[in-house]
Structures are given as C-alpha cells and as structure tokens.
mmCIF file of C-alpha atoms in Angstrom:
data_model
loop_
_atom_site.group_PDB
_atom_site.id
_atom_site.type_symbol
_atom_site.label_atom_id
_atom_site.label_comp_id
_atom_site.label_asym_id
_atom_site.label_seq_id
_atom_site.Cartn_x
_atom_site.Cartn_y
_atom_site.Cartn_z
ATOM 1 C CA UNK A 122 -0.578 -8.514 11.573
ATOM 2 C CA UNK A 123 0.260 -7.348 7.809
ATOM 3 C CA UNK A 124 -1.959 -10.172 5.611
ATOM 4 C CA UNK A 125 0.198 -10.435 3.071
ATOM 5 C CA UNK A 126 3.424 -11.929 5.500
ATOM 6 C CA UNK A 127 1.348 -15.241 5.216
ATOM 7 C CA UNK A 128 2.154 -15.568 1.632
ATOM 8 C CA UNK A 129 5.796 -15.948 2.967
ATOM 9 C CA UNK A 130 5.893 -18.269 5.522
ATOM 10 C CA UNK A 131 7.054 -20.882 2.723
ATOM 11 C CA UNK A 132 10.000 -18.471 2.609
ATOM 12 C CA UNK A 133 10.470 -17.971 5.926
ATOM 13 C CA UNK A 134 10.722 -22.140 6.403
ATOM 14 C CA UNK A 135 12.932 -22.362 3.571
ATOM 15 C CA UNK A 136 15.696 -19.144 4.825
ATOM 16 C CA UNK A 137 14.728 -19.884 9.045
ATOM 17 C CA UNK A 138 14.316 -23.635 9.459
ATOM 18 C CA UNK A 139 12.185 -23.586 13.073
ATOM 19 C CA UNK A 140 11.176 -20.150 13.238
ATOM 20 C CA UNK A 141 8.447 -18.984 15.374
ATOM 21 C CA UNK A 142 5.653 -17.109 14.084
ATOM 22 C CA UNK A 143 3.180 -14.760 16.096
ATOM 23 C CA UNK A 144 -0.682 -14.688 14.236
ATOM 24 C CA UNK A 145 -2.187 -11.765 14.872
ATOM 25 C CA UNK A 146 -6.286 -12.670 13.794
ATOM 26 C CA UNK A 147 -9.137 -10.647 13.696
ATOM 27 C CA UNK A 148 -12.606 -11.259 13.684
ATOM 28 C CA UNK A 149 -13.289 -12.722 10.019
ATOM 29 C CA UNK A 150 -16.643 -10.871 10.217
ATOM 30 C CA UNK A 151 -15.835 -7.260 10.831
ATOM 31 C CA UNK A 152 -13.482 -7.491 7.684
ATOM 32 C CA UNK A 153 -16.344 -7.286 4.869
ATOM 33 C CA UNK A 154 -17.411 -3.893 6.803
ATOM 34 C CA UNK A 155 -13.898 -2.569 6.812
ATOM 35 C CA UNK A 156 -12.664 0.318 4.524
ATOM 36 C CA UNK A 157 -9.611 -1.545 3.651
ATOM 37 C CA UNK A 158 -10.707 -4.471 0.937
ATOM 38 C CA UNK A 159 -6.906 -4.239 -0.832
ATOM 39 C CA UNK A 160 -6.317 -8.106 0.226
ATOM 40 C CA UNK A 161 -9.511 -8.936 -1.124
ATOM 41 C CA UNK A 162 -9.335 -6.834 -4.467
ATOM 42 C CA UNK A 163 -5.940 -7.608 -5.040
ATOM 43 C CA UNK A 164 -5.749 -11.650 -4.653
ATOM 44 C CA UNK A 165 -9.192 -12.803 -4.234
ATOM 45 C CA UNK A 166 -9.449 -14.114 -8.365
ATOM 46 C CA UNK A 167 -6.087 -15.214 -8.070
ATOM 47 C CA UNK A 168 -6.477 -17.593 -4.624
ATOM 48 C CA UNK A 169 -9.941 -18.579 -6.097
ATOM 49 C CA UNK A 170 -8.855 -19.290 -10.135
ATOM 50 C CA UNK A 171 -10.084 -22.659 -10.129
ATOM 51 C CA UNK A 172 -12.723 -22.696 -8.078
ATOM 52 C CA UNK A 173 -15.373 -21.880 -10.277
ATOM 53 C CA UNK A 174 -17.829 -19.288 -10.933
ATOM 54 C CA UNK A 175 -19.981 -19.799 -8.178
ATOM 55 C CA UNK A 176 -16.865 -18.913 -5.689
ATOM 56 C CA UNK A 177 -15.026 -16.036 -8.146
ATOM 57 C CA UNK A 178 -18.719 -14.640 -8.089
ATOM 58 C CA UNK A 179 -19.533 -14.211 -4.814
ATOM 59 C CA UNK A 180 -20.884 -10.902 -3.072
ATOM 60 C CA UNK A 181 -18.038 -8.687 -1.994
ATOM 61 C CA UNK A 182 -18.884 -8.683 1.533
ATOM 62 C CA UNK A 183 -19.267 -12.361 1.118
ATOM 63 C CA UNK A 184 -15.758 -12.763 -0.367
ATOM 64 C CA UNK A 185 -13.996 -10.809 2.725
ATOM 65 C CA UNK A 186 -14.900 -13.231 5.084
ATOM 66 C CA UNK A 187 -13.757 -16.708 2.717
ATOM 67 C CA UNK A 188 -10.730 -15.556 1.726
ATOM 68 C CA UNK A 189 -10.139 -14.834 6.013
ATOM 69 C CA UNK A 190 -11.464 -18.176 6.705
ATOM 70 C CA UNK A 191 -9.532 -19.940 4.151
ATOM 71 C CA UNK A 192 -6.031 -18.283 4.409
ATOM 72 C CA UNK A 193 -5.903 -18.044 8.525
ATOM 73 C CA UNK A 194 -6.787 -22.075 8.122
ATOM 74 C CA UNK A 195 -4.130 -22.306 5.964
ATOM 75 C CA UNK A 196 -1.769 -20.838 7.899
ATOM 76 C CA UNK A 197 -2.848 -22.880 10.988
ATOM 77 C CA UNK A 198 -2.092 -26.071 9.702
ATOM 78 C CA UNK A 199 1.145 -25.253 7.781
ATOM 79 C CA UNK A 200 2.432 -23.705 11.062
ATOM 80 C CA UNK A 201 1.756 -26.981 12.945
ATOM 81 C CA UNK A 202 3.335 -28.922 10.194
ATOM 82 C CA UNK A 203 6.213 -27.257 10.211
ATOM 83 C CA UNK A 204 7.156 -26.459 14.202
ATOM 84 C CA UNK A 205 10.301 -28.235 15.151
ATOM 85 C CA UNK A 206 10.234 -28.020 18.917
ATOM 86 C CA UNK A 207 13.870 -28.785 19.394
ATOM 87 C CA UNK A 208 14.650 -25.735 17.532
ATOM 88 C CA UNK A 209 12.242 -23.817 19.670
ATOM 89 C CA UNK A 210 10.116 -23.615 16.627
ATOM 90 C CA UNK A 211 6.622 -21.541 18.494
ATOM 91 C CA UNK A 212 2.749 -21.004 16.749
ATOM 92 C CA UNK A 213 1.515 -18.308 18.818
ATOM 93 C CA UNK A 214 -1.909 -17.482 17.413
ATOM 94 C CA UNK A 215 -3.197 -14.394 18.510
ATOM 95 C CA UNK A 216 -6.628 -12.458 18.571
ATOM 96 C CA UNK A 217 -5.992 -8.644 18.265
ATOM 97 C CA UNK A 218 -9.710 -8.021 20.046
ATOM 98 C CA UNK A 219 -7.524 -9.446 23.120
ATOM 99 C CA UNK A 220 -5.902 -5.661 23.232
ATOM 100 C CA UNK A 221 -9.168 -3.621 23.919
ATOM 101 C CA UNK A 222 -8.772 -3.919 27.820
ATOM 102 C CA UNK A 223 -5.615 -3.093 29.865
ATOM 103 C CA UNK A 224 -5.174 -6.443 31.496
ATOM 104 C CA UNK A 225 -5.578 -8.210 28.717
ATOM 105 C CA UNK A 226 -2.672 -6.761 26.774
ATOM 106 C CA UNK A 227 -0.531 -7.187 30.123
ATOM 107 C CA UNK A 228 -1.970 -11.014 29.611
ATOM 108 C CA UNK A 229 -0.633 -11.024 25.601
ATOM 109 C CA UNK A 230 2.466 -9.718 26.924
ATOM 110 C CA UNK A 231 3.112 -12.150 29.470
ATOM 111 C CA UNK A 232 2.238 -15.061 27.336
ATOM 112 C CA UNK A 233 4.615 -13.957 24.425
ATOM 113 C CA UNK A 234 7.549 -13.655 27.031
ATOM 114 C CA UNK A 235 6.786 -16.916 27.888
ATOM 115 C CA UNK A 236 5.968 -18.953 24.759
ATOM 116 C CA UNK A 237 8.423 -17.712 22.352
ATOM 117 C CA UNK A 238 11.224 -17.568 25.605
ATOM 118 C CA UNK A 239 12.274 -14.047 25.630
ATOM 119 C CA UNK A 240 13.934 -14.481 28.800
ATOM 120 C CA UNK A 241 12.378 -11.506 30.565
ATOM 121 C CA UNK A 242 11.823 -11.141 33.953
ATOM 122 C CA UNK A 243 8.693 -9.758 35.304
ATOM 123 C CA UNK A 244 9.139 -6.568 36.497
ATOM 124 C CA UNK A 245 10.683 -5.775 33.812
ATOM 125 C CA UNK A 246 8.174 -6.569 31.403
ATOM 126 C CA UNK A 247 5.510 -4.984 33.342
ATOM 127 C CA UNK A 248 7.460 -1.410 33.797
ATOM 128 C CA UNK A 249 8.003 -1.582 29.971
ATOM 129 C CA UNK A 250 4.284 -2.660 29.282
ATOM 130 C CA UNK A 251 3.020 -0.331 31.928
ATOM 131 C CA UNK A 252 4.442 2.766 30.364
ATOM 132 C CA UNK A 253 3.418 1.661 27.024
ATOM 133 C CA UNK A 254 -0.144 1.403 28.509
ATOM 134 C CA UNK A 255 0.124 5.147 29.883
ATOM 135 C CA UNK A 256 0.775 6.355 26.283
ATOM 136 C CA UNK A 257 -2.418 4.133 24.757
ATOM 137 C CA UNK A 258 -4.504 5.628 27.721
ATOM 138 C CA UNK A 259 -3.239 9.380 26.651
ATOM 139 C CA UNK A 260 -4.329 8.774 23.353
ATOM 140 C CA UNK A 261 -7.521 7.584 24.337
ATOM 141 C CA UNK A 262 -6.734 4.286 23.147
ATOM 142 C CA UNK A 263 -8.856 1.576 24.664
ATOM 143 C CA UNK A 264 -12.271 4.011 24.144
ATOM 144 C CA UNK A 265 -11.489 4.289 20.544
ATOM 145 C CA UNK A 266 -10.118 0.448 19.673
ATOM 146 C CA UNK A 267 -13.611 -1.035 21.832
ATOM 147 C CA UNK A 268 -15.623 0.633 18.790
ATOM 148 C CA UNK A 269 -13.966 -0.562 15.972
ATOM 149 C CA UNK A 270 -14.195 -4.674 16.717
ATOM 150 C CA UNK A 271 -17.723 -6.400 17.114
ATOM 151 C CA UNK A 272 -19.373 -4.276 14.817
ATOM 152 C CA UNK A 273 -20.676 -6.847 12.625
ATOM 153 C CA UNK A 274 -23.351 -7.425 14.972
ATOM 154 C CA UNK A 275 -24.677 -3.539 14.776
ATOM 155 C CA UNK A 276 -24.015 -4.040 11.019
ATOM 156 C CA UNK A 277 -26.188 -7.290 10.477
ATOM 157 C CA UNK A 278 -28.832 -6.931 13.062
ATOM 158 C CA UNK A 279 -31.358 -6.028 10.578
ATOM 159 C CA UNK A 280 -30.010 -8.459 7.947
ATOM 160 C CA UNK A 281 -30.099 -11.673 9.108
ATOM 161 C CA UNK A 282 -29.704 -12.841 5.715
ATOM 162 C CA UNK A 283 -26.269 -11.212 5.683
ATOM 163 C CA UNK A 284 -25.238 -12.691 9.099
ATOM 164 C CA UNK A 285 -26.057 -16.113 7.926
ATOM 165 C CA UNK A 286 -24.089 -15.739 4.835
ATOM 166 C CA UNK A 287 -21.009 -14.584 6.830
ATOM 167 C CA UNK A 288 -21.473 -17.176 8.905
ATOM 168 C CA UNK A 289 -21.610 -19.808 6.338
ATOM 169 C CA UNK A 290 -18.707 -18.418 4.171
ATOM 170 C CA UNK A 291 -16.336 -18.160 7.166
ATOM 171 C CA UNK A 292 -17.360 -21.227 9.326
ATOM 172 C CA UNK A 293 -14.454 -22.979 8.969
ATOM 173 C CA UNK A 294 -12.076 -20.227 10.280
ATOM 174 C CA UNK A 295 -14.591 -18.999 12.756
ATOM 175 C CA UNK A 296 -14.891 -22.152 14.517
ATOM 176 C CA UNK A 297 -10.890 -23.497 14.806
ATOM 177 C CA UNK A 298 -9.768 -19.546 16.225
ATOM 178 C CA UNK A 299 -12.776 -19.525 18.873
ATOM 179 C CA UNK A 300 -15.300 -17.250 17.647
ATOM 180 C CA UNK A 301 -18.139 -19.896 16.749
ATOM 181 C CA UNK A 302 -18.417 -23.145 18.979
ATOM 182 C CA UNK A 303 -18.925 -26.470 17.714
ATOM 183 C CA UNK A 304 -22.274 -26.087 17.005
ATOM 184 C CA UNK A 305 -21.790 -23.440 15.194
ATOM 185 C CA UNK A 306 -23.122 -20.299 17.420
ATOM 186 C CA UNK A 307 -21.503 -17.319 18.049
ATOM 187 C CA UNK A 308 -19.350 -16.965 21.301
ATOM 188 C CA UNK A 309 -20.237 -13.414 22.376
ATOM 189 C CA UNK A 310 -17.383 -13.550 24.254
ATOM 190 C CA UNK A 311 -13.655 -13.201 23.493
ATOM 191 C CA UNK A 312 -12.488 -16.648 24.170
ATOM 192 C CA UNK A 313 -8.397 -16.756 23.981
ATOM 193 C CA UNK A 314 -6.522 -18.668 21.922
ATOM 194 C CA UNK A 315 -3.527 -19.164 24.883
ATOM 195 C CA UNK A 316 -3.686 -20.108 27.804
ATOM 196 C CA UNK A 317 -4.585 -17.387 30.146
ATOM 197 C CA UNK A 318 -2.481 -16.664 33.443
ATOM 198 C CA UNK A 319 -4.843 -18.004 36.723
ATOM 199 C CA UNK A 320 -2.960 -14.661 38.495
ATOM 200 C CA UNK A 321 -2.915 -10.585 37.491
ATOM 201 C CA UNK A 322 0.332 -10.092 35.636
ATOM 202 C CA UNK A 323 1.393 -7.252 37.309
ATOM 203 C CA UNK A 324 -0.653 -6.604 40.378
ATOM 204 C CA UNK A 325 2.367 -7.494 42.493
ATOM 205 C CA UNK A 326 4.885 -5.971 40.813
ATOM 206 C CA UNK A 327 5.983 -2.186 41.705
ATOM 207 C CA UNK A 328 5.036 0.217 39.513
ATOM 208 C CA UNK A 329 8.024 2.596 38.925
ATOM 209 C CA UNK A 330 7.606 5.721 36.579
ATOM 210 C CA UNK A 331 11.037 4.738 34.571
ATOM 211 C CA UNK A 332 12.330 1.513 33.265
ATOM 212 C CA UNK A 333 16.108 0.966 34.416
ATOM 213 C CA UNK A 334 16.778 -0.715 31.005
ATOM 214 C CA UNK A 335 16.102 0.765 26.959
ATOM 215 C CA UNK A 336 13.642 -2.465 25.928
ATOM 216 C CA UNK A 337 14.071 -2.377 22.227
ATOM 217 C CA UNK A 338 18.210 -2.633 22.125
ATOM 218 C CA UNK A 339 18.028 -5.479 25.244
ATOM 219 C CA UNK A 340 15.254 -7.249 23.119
ATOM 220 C CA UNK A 341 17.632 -6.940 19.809
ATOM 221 C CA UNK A 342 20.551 -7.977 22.065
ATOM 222 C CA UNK A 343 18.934 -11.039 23.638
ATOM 223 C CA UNK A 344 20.781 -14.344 23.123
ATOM 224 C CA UNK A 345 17.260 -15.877 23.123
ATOM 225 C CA UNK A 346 15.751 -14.227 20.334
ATOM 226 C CA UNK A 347 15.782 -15.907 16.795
#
C-alpha cells in the first residue's frame, strides 16, 4: 500500500529470494486530486532527471498520474521477472477500490488465502473477516470509502482538457491494471485484477459472533507463511 516499499523490492529479492509480494493499486487518476502529493514532491525530479524538460516540467496534476503509471509498470514487470514458482514466489496485484463493498473484501480475502497459500480454512477466514466487517460497518466505513475513489470523473467533467491529459500521461498504467481497455476508454466499472470466485465466499458458512482462534498469532505461527 505504502509507495515508497516499491523502491525496495530490489532489496527484498536480494535478502528473500522468491518472496511474494501483494500490490495494493489505486486509481492513477484520483491521485493528482489527492491532498497527499509527498511521492510526487519528493522523487518526481529525481525518477525523471534525464528525461528532459518537457517531462521535469509538466503540470503538477499531470505529474501525479506519470509517475503512477510509470512506477506500478515497473513494478509489474520486475515482479514477473523475478517469481520463482518453486519457491512459491506469488504477484498478487491488487485494486484497493475492490474494498468499497462487503463482498468484495470477503472476495480479496478469499483470493489472498488462496494465492499466497495461507492454509486457512473457510470458516475460519470468514468468522475473522466477518467481524472485521462489523467494525468497518460501525465506523461507517463503506459510506465514507465509496466517496473518496472515482472522483476524478466529478473533478474533470467540466475539463475535458484535463481528463484527456490524465489519460494520456497515465495510459500505460491505466490500461495493463484494468481501468482503460485496449482501445483506450475508460471501464466504468471495477474490473478485478484476480480471478473472482463463481460462488459467495461466505454465504454458506455459519456466522458465529466469536472466532474460536486469535488470527494474528495463528497467522504469525503458520508454517506456510514466508
């Protein structure tokens, strides 16, 4: 999720020969209309040195969205270059707008249990993800997390000029993590980067109101994570 971990993953190869990664992405084109521009301000010049002044001078907004396109790429094909299977070496790319509805996150959590081989069984995972949910829904989660993704649209609808030049800039990284299609155009709906489950993760599971088992010390204590 944190940005700046891609900057490690060399590191990470080097120490944990196979390791797995999990990407969380956003949606390049809500970044330029975030609050947070740190990763921009911070390493834009530096990524872009030699790129020349047409690049190092771009629009701010403008900016945002290349440096996402360009570094989530990057990190897309080094992890594929660098999976070793017989290790159990997993790429799970992930898009965080995949959490705004409750069974989608049961969907995220299913499909990490099962690509990066946890080893959990079902009902487990569902009691732990189930309570978890409870706490988002308290909190008014899902309400509040709906309005904060997709609002580059609001934000550009009177400036197509602006759309196009986010859509330009970030093309690259828009189209290989779903968001644009091959020709270009804007999905307008969340399209997964995993395969999603044909079945409703926990619909025939019983819900109990506490888990018999303290999730974080079993997960730590697992023989199958690495």
């Amino acid at each position: 999720k944190a940005p700046i971990s891609q900057m490690l993953l060399p590191f990470l190869e080097e120490v944990f020969p196979g390791f797995s990664f999990v990407h969380v992405l956003r949606d390049g084109r809500d970044l330029p209309f975030s609050k947070n521009q740190s990763p921009v301000d911070k390493f834009y010049d530096a990524l872009y040195r030699d790129a020349g002044s047409s690049v190092l001078n771009l629009p701010p907004k403008h900016k945002a969205i290349k440096m996402w396109s360009d570094a989530n790429t990057q990190v897309l094909q080094y992890m594929e270059s660098v999976q070793i299977p017989s290790k159990g070496s997993t790429y799970l790319p992930l898009k965080i707008e995949m959490s705004v509805e409750e069974e989608s996150l049961l969907q995220i959590g299913y499909v990490c249990n099962q690509k990066l081989e946890l080893g959990y069984k079902r009902e487990d995972m569902c009691c732990r993800l189930r309570g978890y949910i409870r706490l988002l829904k308290q909190k008014d989660f899902f309400n509040g997390i709906k309005k904060r993704y997709g609002k580059w649209r609001q934000k550009t609808e009177s400036n197509p000029g602006l759309r196009q030049a986010l859509h330009l800039h970030g093309k690259n990284g828009l189209q290989k993590f779903k968001y644009l299609d091959e020709h270009g155009e804007d999905t307008t709906v969340v399209t997964p980067l995993h395969d999603v489950p044909s079945f409703r993760i926990c619909d025939d599971v019983e819900e109990v109101e506490t888990c018999e088992f303290d999730f974080p010390s079993k997960c730590i204590e697992s023989p199958n994570i690495r």
